[in-house]
Amino acid sequence: MAQTTDPFYEKFGKRLRRARAHAGLTQEVASGLLGMDQTNLSRLELGKQGITLKDAYRFSDLYKVPFDHLVMAESPLDTED
């Protein structure tokens, strides 16, 4: 049976990827600064892995974006490519 992706995590992952790009960081650098495996960051950005609020806050702090831009229903990060 194929694993489905939760729409929230899918949207969160896209926002996370955009925020990282705006911060000028690679997955390798960002994951190293956060002390996590690059594979986990990749899975987060693909929406294939859940995240705790604490870790979402750590990303917002590292990427210098407001926390709510990562987790709210609508976000300015949704309209950027």
Coordinates of C-alpha atoms in Angstrom, one line a residue:
M1 CA 0.0 0.0 0.0
A2 CA 1.4 3.4 -1.0
Q3 CA 2.1 5.9 1.8
T4 CA 0.1 9.1 1.4
T5 CA 1.4 12.5 2.4
D6 CA -0.5 14.6 4.9
P7 CA -1.5 17.9 3.2
F8 CA -0.3 19.9 6.2
Y9 CA 3.1 18.4 6.1
E10 CA 3.3 18.8 2.3
K11 CA 2.6 22.5 2.6
F12 CA 4.9 22.9 5.6
G13 CA 7.7 21.1 3.6
K14 CA 7.3 23.5 0.7
R15 CA 7.4 26.5 3.1
L16 CA 10.5 25.1 4.8
R17 CA 12.3 24.6 1.5
R18 CA 11.5 28.2 0.4
A19 CA 12.6 29.6 3.8
R20 CA 15.9 27.7 3.6
A21 CA 16.5 28.9 0.1
H22 CA 15.8 32.5 1.1
A23 CA 18.2 32.1 4.0
G24 CA 20.8 31.0 1.4
L25 CA 21.5 27.6 3.1
T26 CA 21.9 24.2 1.6
Q27 CA 20.2 21.2 3.2
E28 CA 23.7 20.0 4.2
V29 CA 24.5 23.3 6.0
A30 CA 21.1 23.7 7.6
S31 CA 20.9 20.2 8.9
G32 CA 24.4 20.5 10.3
L33 CA 23.5 23.7 12.1
L34 CA 20.5 22.1 13.6
G35 CA 22.3 18.9 14.5
M36 CA 20.0 16.7 12.4
D37 CA 20.6 14.2 9.5
Q38 CA 20.3 15.7 6.0
T39 CA 18.0 12.8 5.1
N40 CA 15.5 13.9 7.8
L41 CA 15.6 17.5 6.5
S42 CA 14.9 16.2 3.0
R43 CA 12.0 14.2 4.2
L44 CA 10.6 17.2 6.1
E45 CA 10.9 19.3 2.9
L46 CA 9.1 16.6 0.9
G47 CA 6.3 16.5 3.5
K48 CA 7.1 12.8 4.2
Q49 CA 7.9 13.3 7.9
G50 CA 6.2 15.0 10.8
I51 CA 7.8 17.7 13.0
T52 CA 7.4 18.9 16.5
L53 CA 6.5 22.5 17.3
K54 CA 9.9 22.9 19.0
D55 CA 11.8 21.8 15.9
A56 CA 9.6 24.0 13.7
Y57 CA 10.5 26.9 15.9
R58 CA 14.2 26.1 15.6
F59 CA 13.8 26.2 11.8
S60 CA 12.1 29.6 11.9
D61 CA 14.9 30.9 14.1
L62 CA 17.6 29.6 11.8
Y63 CA 15.9 30.8 8.7
K64 CA 14.9 34.1 10.2
V65 CA 11.3 33.8 9.3
P66 CA 8.3 34.3 11.6
F67 CA 7.2 31.0 13.1
D68 CA 3.6 31.5 11.9
H69 CA 4.8 31.8 8.3
L70 CA 5.8 28.1 8.5
V71 CA 2.7 26.7 10.3
M72 CA -0.4 28.9 9.7
A73 CA -3.2 28.0 7.2
E74 CA -2.1 30.7 4.7
S75 CA 1.4 32.1 4.5
P76 CA 3.4 34.6 2.4
L77 CA 5.7 31.7 1.7
D78 CA 2.9 30.0 -0.3
T79 CA 3.0 32.5 -3.0
E80 CA 6.8 32.5 -3.7
D81 CA 8.6 30.2 -6.2

